[in-house]
Amino acid sequence: MVDVGGTVRLRHLVRDAAGDPADPATATLRIQLPDGTVVTPGVTLPSDDSGLLEHDFVTTAPGRHVVSWTTTDPATAYADVVNVVDSEWTAIVGLADAKRHLNIPATDTTDDEELRGFILSASAVVEDVVGIVARRTVTETASGGGRHIILERPPVLEVAEVLVDGQAVDAGDYTWSPSGLLARRSGVWPCGLRNVEVMYVAGKSVVPHNIVDATLELIRINWRPQAGGNYSAFDGGGGDDFGNGGLEASLQGNLRLGFFVPNTVIQRLQPDQRGPVVL
């Protein structure tokens, strides 16, 4: 996993027709950034290690980067993707907490990068149940025509800006609630299709202990296959402690965003489960 501002080492091993490593006559590296622009950093030839081309790329923006290598004599082509994580880091729990919950020694860093990605995925599952937890800035558009607009990613901590047809609306002309209800003080929002743009801060200032606990437990249960063998989230092994009654209890739950979410996790999240916004 690569964070914004971090350095990722890009590699391409060039092989000739016989399959042996070989330094090419020319090499081109092309990196398409998340905004669609392309950079072509220089590549040092010959390589320090026969056929192995390397470039240390310093990331500056979050998102998907498409990396393309091409060489001549021998002619090769190789493409890859590097996903760079947003600096807002929308994880509910930290790496140290997750490792403690998994009984992984702090000094064992073997799986740290994989686990960090896993933490982000598990956090997304929890937020799918309770709404946004990790504080972040959200920009969304809505259609006018009524007095109320329902923001899609509550809880709302602050509304920073509202634009209607590109024009800023005075903060005194509207009210908002933590549940995501944006109301015009007088009249209605001007009619239009996706003509109201709202920038707001969403999340929880203090994360309740039940959400932290549920996130850690969700990570533990779904990390089980990484232990190897058939040690899966769905088995009913005697060493399992997230259900009572063996296999039957262990299967009580559902799939959510690709994660197995047992009822014990849902029950922990129930006090904060998001409900409908009432107009």
mmCIF file with all atom_site columns, N, CA and C in Angstrom, residues 218-277:
data_model
loop_
_atom_site.group_PDB
_atom_site.id
_atom_site.type_symbol
_atom_site.label_atom_id
_atom_site.label_alt_id
_atom_site.label_comp_id
_atom_site.label_asym_id
_atom_site.label_entity_id
_atom_site.label_seq_id
_atom_site.pdbx_PDB_ins_code
_atom_site.Cartn_x
_atom_site.Cartn_y
_atom_site.Cartn_z
_atom_site.occupancy
_atom_site.B_iso_or_equiv
_atom_site.pdbx_formal_charge
_atom_site.auth_seq_id
_atom_site.auth_comp_id
_atom_site.auth_asym_id
_atom_site.auth_atom_id
_atom_site.pdbx_PDB_model_num
ATOM 1   N N  . LEU A 1 218 ? -14.522 -7.654  13.173 1.00 0.00 ? 218 LEU A N  1
ATOM 2   C CA . LEU A 1 218 ? -14.745 -7.929  11.754 1.00 0.00 ? 218 LEU A CA 1
ATOM 3   C C  . LEU A 1 218 ? -13.415 -8.237  11.064 1.00 0.00 ? 218 LEU A C  1
ATOM 4   N N  . ILE A 1 219 ? -12.383 -7.495  11.418 1.00 0.00 ? 219 ILE A N  1
ATOM 5   C CA . ILE A 1 219 ? -11.045 -7.744  10.858 1.00 0.00 ? 219 ILE A CA 1
ATOM 6   C C  . ILE A 1 219 ? -10.565 -9.137  11.274 1.00 0.00 ? 219 ILE A C  1
ATOM 7   N N  . ARG A 1 220 ? -10.726 -9.456  12.555 1.00 0.00 ? 220 ARG A N  1
ATOM 8   C CA . ARG A 1 220 ? -10.226 -10.748 13.053 1.00 0.00 ? 220 ARG A CA 1
ATOM 9   C C  . ARG A 1 220 ? -10.866 -11.915 12.323 1.00 0.00 ? 220 ARG A C  1
ATOM 10  N N  . ILE A 1 221 ? -12.184 -11.862 12.184 1.00 0.00 ? 221 ILE A N  1
ATOM 11  C CA . ILE A 1 221 ? -12.896 -12.984 11.578 1.00 0.00 ? 221 ILE A CA 1
ATOM 12  C C  . ILE A 1 221 ? -12.521 -13.154 10.107 1.00 0.00 ? 221 ILE A C  1
ATOM 13  N N  . ASN A 1 222 ? -12.397 -12.066 9.378  1.00 0.00 ? 222 ASN A N  1
ATOM 14  C CA . ASN A 1 222 ? -12.120 -12.155 7.950  1.00 0.00 ? 222 ASN A CA 1
ATOM 15  C C  . ASN A 1 222 ? -10.631 -12.262 7.639  1.00 0.00 ? 222 ASN A C  1
ATOM 16  N N  . TRP A 1 223 ? -9.773  -12.019 8.625  1.00 0.00 ? 223 TRP A N  1
ATOM 17  C CA . TRP A 1 223 ? -8.337  -12.208 8.436  1.00 0.00 ? 223 TRP A CA 1
ATOM 18  C C  . TRP A 1 223 ? -7.947  -13.677 8.579  1.00 0.00 ? 223 TRP A C  1
ATOM 19  N N  . ARG A 1 224 ? -8.861  -14.488 9.112  1.00 0.00 ? 224 ARG A N  1
ATOM 20  C CA . ARG A 1 224 ? -8.565  -15.891 9.399  1.00 0.00 ? 224 ARG A CA 1
ATOM 21  C C  . ARG A 1 224 ? -7.961  -16.654 8.211  1.00 0.00 ? 224 ARG A C  1
ATOM 22  N N  . PRO A 1 225 ? -8.482  -16.477 6.973  1.00 0.00 ? 225 PRO A N  1
ATOM 23  C CA . PRO A 1 225 ? -7.878  -17.238 5.867  1.00 0.00 ? 225 PRO A CA 1
ATOM 24  C C  . PRO A 1 225 ? -6.397  -16.938 5.661  1.00 0.00 ? 225 PRO A C  1
ATOM 25  N N  . GLN A 1 226 ? -5.934  -15.752 6.100  1.00 0.00 ? 226 GLN A N  1
ATOM 26  C CA . GLN A 1 226 ? -4.530  -15.416 5.921  1.00 0.00 ? 226 GLN A CA 1
ATOM 27  C C  . GLN A 1 226 ? -3.634  -16.292 6.778  1.00 0.00 ? 226 GLN A C  1
ATOM 28  N N  . ALA A 1 227 ? -4.247  -16.986 7.752  1.00 0.00 ? 227 ALA A N  1
ATOM 29  C CA . ALA A 1 227 ? -3.466  -17.899 8.587  1.00 0.00 ? 227 ALA A CA 1
ATOM 30  C C  . ALA A 1 227 ? -3.107  -19.172 7.836  1.00 0.00 ? 227 ALA A C  1
ATOM 31  N N  . GLY A 1 228 ? -3.715  -19.369 6.656  1.00 0.00 ? 228 GLY A N  1
ATOM 32  C CA . GLY A 1 228 ? -3.369  -20.516 5.823  1.00 0.00 ? 228 GLY A CA 1
ATOM 33  C C  . GLY A 1 228 ? -4.351  -21.663 5.982  1.00 0.00 ? 228 GLY A C  1
ATOM 34  N N  . GLY A 1 229 ? -4.235  -22.608 5.090  1.00 0.00 ? 229 GLY A N  1
ATOM 35  C CA . GLY A 1 229 ? -5.072  -23.796 5.151  1.00 0.00 ? 229 GLY A CA 1
ATOM 36  C C  . GLY A 1 229 ? -6.537  -23.479 4.927  1.00 0.00 ? 229 GLY A C  1
ATOM 37  N N  . ASN A 1 230 ? -7.401  -24.230 5.620  1.00 0.00 ? 230 ASN A N  1
ATOM 38  C CA . ASN A 1 230 ? -8.837  -24.049 5.496  1.00 0.00 ? 230 ASN A CA 1
ATOM 39  C C  . ASN A 1 230 ? -9.407  -23.208 6.617  1.00 0.00 ? 230 ASN A C  1
ATOM 40  N N  . TYR A 1 231 ? -8.560  -22.430 7.239  1.00 0.00 ? 231 TYR A N  1
ATOM 41  C CA . TYR A 1 231 ? -8.979  -21.634 8.390  1.00 0.00 ? 231 TYR A CA 1
ATOM 42  C C  . TYR A 1 231 ? -9.740  -20.418 7.902  1.00 0.00 ? 231 TYR A C  1
ATOM 43  N N  . SER A 1 232 ? -10.979 -20.641 7.473  1.00 0.00 ? 232 SER A N  1
ATOM 44  C CA . SER A 1 232 ? -11.744 -19.578 6.833  1.00 0.00 ? 232 SER A CA 1
ATOM 45  C C  . SER A 1 232 ? -12.745 -18.950 7.785  1.00 0.00 ? 232 SER A C  1
ATOM 46  N N  . ALA A 1 233 ? -13.319 -17.832 7.347  1.00 0.00 ? 233 ALA A N  1
ATOM 47  C CA . ALA A 1 233 ? -14.307 -17.144 8.179  1.00 0.00 ? 233 ALA A CA 1
ATOM 48  C C  . ALA A 1 233 ? -15.561 -17.983 8.362  1.00 0.00 ? 233 ALA A C  1
ATOM 49  N N  . PHE A 1 234 ? -15.764 -18.992 7.506  1.00 0.00 ? 234 PHE A N  1
ATOM 50  C CA . PHE A 1 234 ? -17.004 -19.744 7.540  1.00 0.00 ? 234 PHE A CA 1
ATOM 51  C C  . PHE A 1 234 ? -16.860 -21.102 8.221  1.00 0.00 ? 234 PHE A C  1
ATOM 52  N N  . ASP A 1 235 ? -15.652 -21.480 8.646  1.00 0.00 ? 235 ASP A N  1
ATOM 53  C CA . ASP A 1 235 ? -15.525 -22.803 9.243  1.00 0.00 ? 235 ASP A CA 1
ATOM 54  C C  . ASP A 1 235 ? -16.059 -22.785 10.671 1.00 0.00 ? 235 ASP A C  1
ATOM 55  N N  . GLY A 1 236 ? -16.248 -23.954 11.188 1.00 0.00 ? 236 GLY A N  1
ATOM 56  C CA . GLY A 1 236 ? -16.792 -24.071 12.538 1.00 0.00 ? 236 GLY A CA 1
ATOM 57  C C  . GLY A 1 236 ? -15.824 -24.729 13.473 1.00 0.00 ? 236 GLY A C  1
ATOM 58  N N  . GLY A 1 237 ? -14.557 -24.418 13.324 1.00 0.00 ? 237 GLY A N  1
ATOM 59  C CA . GLY A 1 237 ? -13.526 -25.044 14.133 1.00 0.00 ? 237 GLY A CA 1
ATOM 60  C C  . GLY A 1 237 ? -13.734 -24.826 15.608 1.00 0.00 ? 237 GLY A C  1
ATOM 61  N N  . GLY A 1 238 ? -13.247 -25.777 16.400 1.00 0.00 ? 238 GLY A N  1
ATOM 62  C CA . GLY A 1 238 ? -13.427 -25.701 17.836 1.00 0.00 ? 238 GLY A CA 1
ATOM 63  C C  . GLY A 1 238 ? -12.753 -24.513 18.463 1.00 0.00 ? 238 GLY A C  1
ATOM 64  N N  . GLY A 1 239 ? -11.745 -23.960 17.799 1.00 0.00 ? 239 GLY A N  1
ATOM 65  C CA . GLY A 1 239 ? -11.042 -22.809 18.355 1.00 0.00 ? 239 GLY A CA 1
ATOM 66  C C  . GLY A 1 239 ? -11.730 -21.497 18.103 1.00 0.00 ? 239 GLY A C  1
ATOM 67  N N  . ASP A 1 240 ? -12.872 -21.543 17.417 1.00 0.00 ? 240 ASP A N  1
ATOM 68  C CA . ASP A 1 240 ? -13.578 -20.310 17.065 1.00 0.00 ? 240 ASP A CA 1
ATOM 69  C C  . ASP A 1 240 ? -14.361 -19.809 18.261 1.00 0.00 ? 240 ASP A C  1
ATOM 70  N N  . ASP A 1 241 ? -14.323 -18.508 18.501 1.00 0.00 ? 241 ASP A N  1
ATOM 71  C CA . ASP A 1 241 ? -15.040 -17.969 19.654 1.00 0.00 ? 241 ASP A CA 1
ATOM 72  C C  . ASP A 1 241 ? -16.007 -16.861 19.274 1.00 0.00 ? 241 ASP A C  1
ATOM 73  N N  . PHE A 1 242 ? -16.355 -16.758 17.958 1.00 0.00 ? 242 PHE A N  1
ATOM 74  C CA . PHE A 1 242 ? -17.286 -15.699 17.603 1.00 0.00 ? 242 PHE A CA 1
ATOM 75  C C  . PHE A 1 242 ? -18.720 -16.218 17.490 1.00 0.00 ? 242 PHE A C  1
ATOM 76  N N  . GLY A 1 243 ? -18.969 -17.454 17.869 1.00 0.00 ? 243 GLY A N  1
ATOM 77  C CA . GLY A 1 243 ? -20.320 -17.994 17.904 1.00 0.00 ? 243 GLY A CA 1
ATOM 78  C C  . GLY A 1 243 ? -20.398 -19.097 18.924 1.00 0.00 ? 243 GLY A C  1
ATOM 79  N N  . ASN A 1 244 ? -21.577 -19.489 19.309 1.00 0.00 ? 244 ASN A N  1
ATOM 80  C CA . ASN A 1 244 ? -21.766 -20.586 20.242 1.00 0.00 ? 244 ASN A CA 1
ATOM 81  C C  . ASN A 1 244 ? -22.522 -21.690 19.530 1.00 0.00 ? 244 ASN A C  1
ATOM 82  N N  . GLY A 1 245 ? -22.003 -22.894 19.623 1.00 0.00 ? 245 GLY A N  1
ATOM 83  C CA . GLY A 1 245 ? -22.706 -23.998 18.991 1.00 0.00 ? 245 GLY A CA 1
ATOM 84  C C  . GLY A 1 245 ? -22.043 -24.494 17.729 1.00 0.00 ? 245 GLY A C  1
ATOM 85  N N  . GLY A 1 246 ? -20.764 -24.191 17.509 1.00 0.00 ? 246 GLY A N  1
ATOM 86  C CA . GLY A 1 246 ? -20.029 -24.768 16.395 1.00 0.00 ? 246 GLY A CA 1
ATOM 87  C C  . GLY A 1 246 ? -20.424 -24.208 15.053 1.00 0.00 ? 246 GLY A C  1
ATOM 88  N N  . LEU A 1 247 ? -20.472 -25.060 14.029 1.00 0.00 ? 247 LEU A N  1
ATOM 89  C CA . LEU A 1 247 ? -20.649 -24.639 12.642 1.00 0.00 ? 247 LEU A CA 1
ATOM 90  C C  . LEU A 1 247 ? -21.934 -23.849 12.431 1.00 0.00 ? 247 LEU A C  1
ATOM 91  N N  . GLU A 1 248 ? -23.044 -24.324 13.011 1.00 0.00 ? 248 GLU A N  1
ATOM 92  C CA . GLU A 1 248 ? -24.322 -23.653 12.781 1.00 0.00 ? 248 GLU A CA 1
ATOM 93  C C  . GLU A 1 248 ? -24.285 -22.200 13.237 1.00 0.00 ? 248 GLU A C  1
ATOM 94  N N  . ALA A 1 249 ? -23.718 -21.977 14.428 1.00 0.00 ? 249 ALA A N  1
ATOM 95  C CA . ALA A 1 249 ? -23.643 -20.609 14.942 1.00 0.00 ? 249 ALA A CA 1
ATOM 96  C C  . ALA A 1 249 ? -22.658 -19.768 14.154 1.00 0.00 ? 249 ALA A C  1
ATOM 97  N N  . SER A 1 250 ? -21.562 -20.397 13.701 1.00 0.00 ? 250 SER A N  1
ATOM 98  C CA . SER A 1 250 ? -20.532 -19.621 13.010 1.00 0.00 ? 250 SER A CA 1
ATOM 99  C C  . SER A 1 250 ? -21.020 -19.076 11.675 1.00 0.00 ? 250 SER A C  1
ATOM 100 N N  . LEU A 1 251 ? -22.065 -19.718 11.114 1.00 0.00 ? 251 LEU A N  1
ATOM 101 C CA . LEU A 1 251 ? -22.562 -19.279 9.819  1.00 0.00 ? 251 LEU A CA 1
ATOM 102 C C  . LEU A 1 251 ? -23.682 -18.250 9.939  1.00 0.00 ? 251 LEU A C  1
ATOM 103 N N  . GLN A 1 252 ? -24.007 -17.828 11.165 1.00 0.00 ? 252 GLN A N  1
ATOM 104 C CA . GLN A 1 252 ? -25.067 -16.861 11.353 1.00 0.00 ? 252 GLN A CA 1
ATOM 105 C C  . GLN A 1 252 ? -24.536 -15.461 11.069 1.00 0.00 ? 252 GLN A C  1
ATOM 106 N N  . GLY A 1 253 ? -24.918 -14.926 9.943  1.00 0.00 ? 253 GLY A N  1
ATOM 107 C CA . GLY A 1 253 ? -24.443 -13.618 9.527  1.00 0.00 ? 253 GLY A CA 1
ATOM 108 C C  . GLY A 1 253 ? -24.776 -13.421 8.062  1.00 0.00 ? 253 GLY A C  1
ATOM 109 N N  . ASN A 1 254 ? -24.095 -12.495 7.413  1.00 0.00 ? 254 ASN A N  1
ATOM 110 C CA . ASN A 1 254 ? -24.350 -12.250 6.003  1.00 0.00 ? 254 ASN A CA 1
ATOM 111 C C  . ASN A 1 254 ? -23.107 -11.657 5.363  1.00 0.00 ? 254 ASN A C  1
ATOM 112 N N  . LEU A 1 255 ? -23.122 -11.633 4.037  1.00 0.00 ? 255 LEU A N  1
ATOM 113 C CA . LEU A 1 255 ? -22.034 -11.020 3.292  1.00 0.00 ? 255 LEU A CA 1
ATOM 114 C C  . LEU A 1 255 ? -22.363 -9.555  3.045  1.00 0.00 ? 255 LEU A C  1
ATOM 115 N N  . ARG A 1 256 ? -21.363 -8.700  3.245  1.00 0.00 ? 256 ARG A N  1
ATOM 116 C CA . ARG A 1 256 ? -21.555 -7.266  3.028  1.00 0.00 ? 256 ARG A CA 1
ATOM 117 C C  . ARG A 1 256 ? -20.262 -6.725  2.431  1.00 0.00 ? 256 ARG A C  1
ATOM 118 N N  . LEU A 1 257 ? -20.340 -6.200  1.212  1.00 0.00 ? 257 LEU A N  1
ATOM 119 C CA . LEU A 1 257 ? -19.170 -5.691  0.494  1.00 0.00 ? 257 LEU A CA 1
ATOM 120 C C  . LEU A 1 257 ? -18.057 -6.730  0.443  1.00 0.00 ? 257 LEU A C  1
ATOM 121 N N  . GLY A 1 258 ? -18.448 -8.002  0.328  1.00 0.00 ? 258 GLY A N  1
ATOM 122 C CA . GLY A 1 258 ? -17.467 -9.074  0.200  1.00 0.00 ? 258 GLY A CA 1
ATOM 123 C C  . GLY A 1 258 ? -16.926 -9.602  1.505  1.00 0.00 ? 258 GLY A C  1
ATOM 124 N N  . PHE A 1 259 ? -17.317 -9.032  2.641  1.00 0.00 ? 259 PHE A N  1
ATOM 125 C CA . PHE A 1 259 ? -16.869 -9.491  3.948  1.00 0.00 ? 259 PHE A CA 1
ATOM 126 C C  . PHE A 1 259 ? -17.976 -10.323 4.592  1.00 0.00 ? 259 PHE A C  1
ATOM 127 N N  . PHE A 1 260 ? -17.588 -11.365 5.324  1.00 0.00 ? 260 PHE A N  1
ATOM 128 C CA . PHE A 1 260 ? -18.550 -12.084 6.134  1.00 0.00 ? 260 PHE A CA 1
ATOM 129 C C  . PHE A 1 260 ? -18.766 -11.300 7.417  1.00 0.00 ? 260 PHE A C  1
ATOM 130 N N  . VAL A 1 261 ? -20.004 -10.868 7.654  1.00 0.00 ? 261 VAL A N  1
ATOM 131 C CA . VAL A 1 261 ? -20.330 -10.066 8.832  1.00 0.00 ? 261 VAL A CA 1
ATOM 132 C C  . VAL A 1 261 ? -21.221 -10.895 9.743  1.00 0.00 ? 261 VAL A C  1
ATOM 133 N N  . PRO A 1 262 ? -20.675 -11.471 10.810 1.00 0.00 ? 262 PRO A N  1
ATOM 134 C CA . PRO A 1 262 ? -21.486 -12.296 11.705 1.00 0.00 ? 262 PRO A CA 1
ATOM 135 C C  . PRO A 1 262 ? -22.461 -11.442 12.504 1.00 0.00 ? 262 PRO A C  1
ATOM 136 N N  . ASN A 1 263 ? -23.480 -12.087 13.022 1.00 0.00 ? 263 ASN A N  1
ATOM 137 C CA . ASN A 1 263 ? -24.484 -11.362 13.794 1.00 0.00 ? 263 ASN A CA 1
ATOM 138 C C  . ASN A 1 263 ? -23.896 -10.683 15.027 1.00 0.00 ? 263 ASN A C  1
ATOM 139 N N  . THR A 1 264 ? -22.838 -11.255 15.574 1.00 0.00 ? 264 THR A N  1
ATOM 140 C CA . THR A 1 264 ? -22.226 -10.640 16.748 1.00 0.00 ? 264 THR A CA 1
ATOM 141 C C  . THR A 1 264 ? -21.678 -9.254  16.425 1.00 0.00 ? 264 THR A C  1
ATOM 142 N N  . VAL A 1 265 ? -21.173 -9.055  15.207 1.00 0.00 ? 265 VAL A N  1
ATOM 143 C CA . VAL A 1 265 ? -20.685 -7.738  14.801 1.00 0.00 ? 265 VAL A CA 1
ATOM 144 C C  . VAL A 1 265 ? -21.855 -6.792  14.555 1.00 0.00 ? 265 VAL A C  1
ATOM 145 N N  . ILE A 1 266 ? -22.901 -7.283  13.882 1.00 0.00 ? 266 ILE A N  1
ATOM 146 C CA . ILE A 1 266 ? -24.085 -6.458  13.626 1.00 0.00 ? 266 ILE A CA 1
ATOM 147 C C  . ILE A 1 266 ? -24.698 -5.993  14.943 1.00 0.00 ? 266 ILE A C  1
ATOM 148 N N  . GLN A 1 267 ? -24.731 -6.870  15.933 1.00 0.00 ? 267 GLN A N  1
ATOM 149 C CA . GLN A 1 267 ? -25.309 -6.507  17.224 1.00 0.00 ? 267 GLN A CA 1
ATOM 150 C C  . GLN A 1 267 ? -24.500 -5.401  17.897 1.00 0.00 ? 267 GLN A C  1
ATOM 151 N N  . ARG A 1 268 ? -23.178 -5.454  17.761 1.00 0.00 ? 268 ARG A N  1
ATOM 152 C CA . ARG A 1 268 ? -22.360 -4.383  18.325 1.00 0.00 ? 268 ARG A CA 1
ATOM 153 C C  . ARG A 1 268 ? -22.655 -3.036  17.654 1.00 0.00 ? 268 ARG A C  1
ATOM 154 N N  . LEU A 1 269 ? -22.953 -3.088  16.348 1.00 0.00 ? 269 LEU A N  1
ATOM 155 C CA . LEU A 1 269 ? -23.180 -1.858  15.594 1.00 0.00 ? 269 LEU A CA 1
ATOM 156 C C  . LEU A 1 269 ? -24.614 -1.347  15.692 1.00 0.00 ? 269 LEU A C  1
ATOM 157 N N  . GLN A 1 270 ? -25.506 -2.180  16.185 1.00 0.00 ? 270 GLN A N  1
ATOM 158 C CA . GLN A 1 270 ? -26.930 -1.846  16.160 1.00 0.00 ? 270 GLN A CA 1
ATOM 159 C C  . GLN A 1 270 ? -27.269 -0.491  16.793 1.00 0.00 ? 270 GLN A C  1
ATOM 160 N N  . PRO A 1 271 ? -26.653 -0.098  17.934 1.00 0.00 ? 271 PRO A N  1
ATOM 161 C CA . PRO A 1 271 ? -27.020 1.202   18.515 1.00 0.00 ? 271 PRO A CA 1
ATOM 162 C C  . PRO A 1 271 ? -26.739 2.387   17.593 1.00 0.00 ? 271 PRO A C  1
ATOM 163 N N  . ASP A 1 272 ? -25.823 2.214   16.630 1.00 0.00 ? 272 ASP A N  1
ATOM 164 C CA . ASP A 1 272 ? -25.441 3.320   15.746 1.00 0.00 ? 272 ASP A CA 1
ATOM 165 C C  . ASP A 1 272 ? -25.890 3.106   14.306 1.00 0.00 ? 272 ASP A C  1
ATOM 166 N N  . GLN A 1 273 ? -26.691 2.064   14.085 1.00 0.00 ? 273 GLN A N  1
ATOM 167 C CA . GLN A 1 273 ? -27.138 1.765   12.731 1.00 0.00 ? 273 GLN A CA 1
ATOM 168 C C  . GLN A 1 273 ? -27.932 2.942   12.191 1.00 0.00 ? 273 GLN A C  1
ATOM 169 N N  . ARG A 1 274 ? -27.593 3.380   10.971 1.00 0.00 ? 274 ARG A N  1
ATOM 170 C CA . ARG A 1 274 ? -28.252 4.556   10.433 1.00 0.00 ? 274 ARG A CA 1
ATOM 171 C C  . ARG A 1 274 ? -29.687 4.245   10.035 1.00 0.00 ? 274 ARG A C  1
ATOM 172 N N  . GLY A 1 275 ? -30.565 5.198   10.304 1.00 0.00 ? 275 GLY A N  1
ATOM 173 C CA . GLY A 1 275 ? -31.961 5.057   9.964  1.00 0.00 ? 275 GLY A CA 1
ATOM 174 C C  . GLY A 1 275 ? -32.357 6.065   8.911  1.00 0.00 ? 275 GLY A C  1
ATOM 175 N N  . PRO A 1 276 ? -33.618 6.104   8.539  1.00 0.00 ? 276 PRO A N  1
ATOM 176 C CA . PRO A 1 276 ? -34.084 7.030   7.504  1.00 0.00 ? 276 PRO A CA 1
ATOM 177 C C  . PRO A 1 276 ? -34.104 8.475   8.017  1.00 0.00 ? 276 PRO A C  1
ATOM 178 N N  . VAL A 1 277 ? -33.902 9.407   7.092  1.00 0.00 ? 277 VAL A N  1
ATOM 179 C CA . VAL A 1 277 ? -34.029 10.831  7.418  1.00 0.00 ? 277 VAL A CA 1
ATOM 180 C C  . VAL A 1 277 ? -35.495 11.223  7.243  1.00 0.00 ? 277 VAL A C  1
#
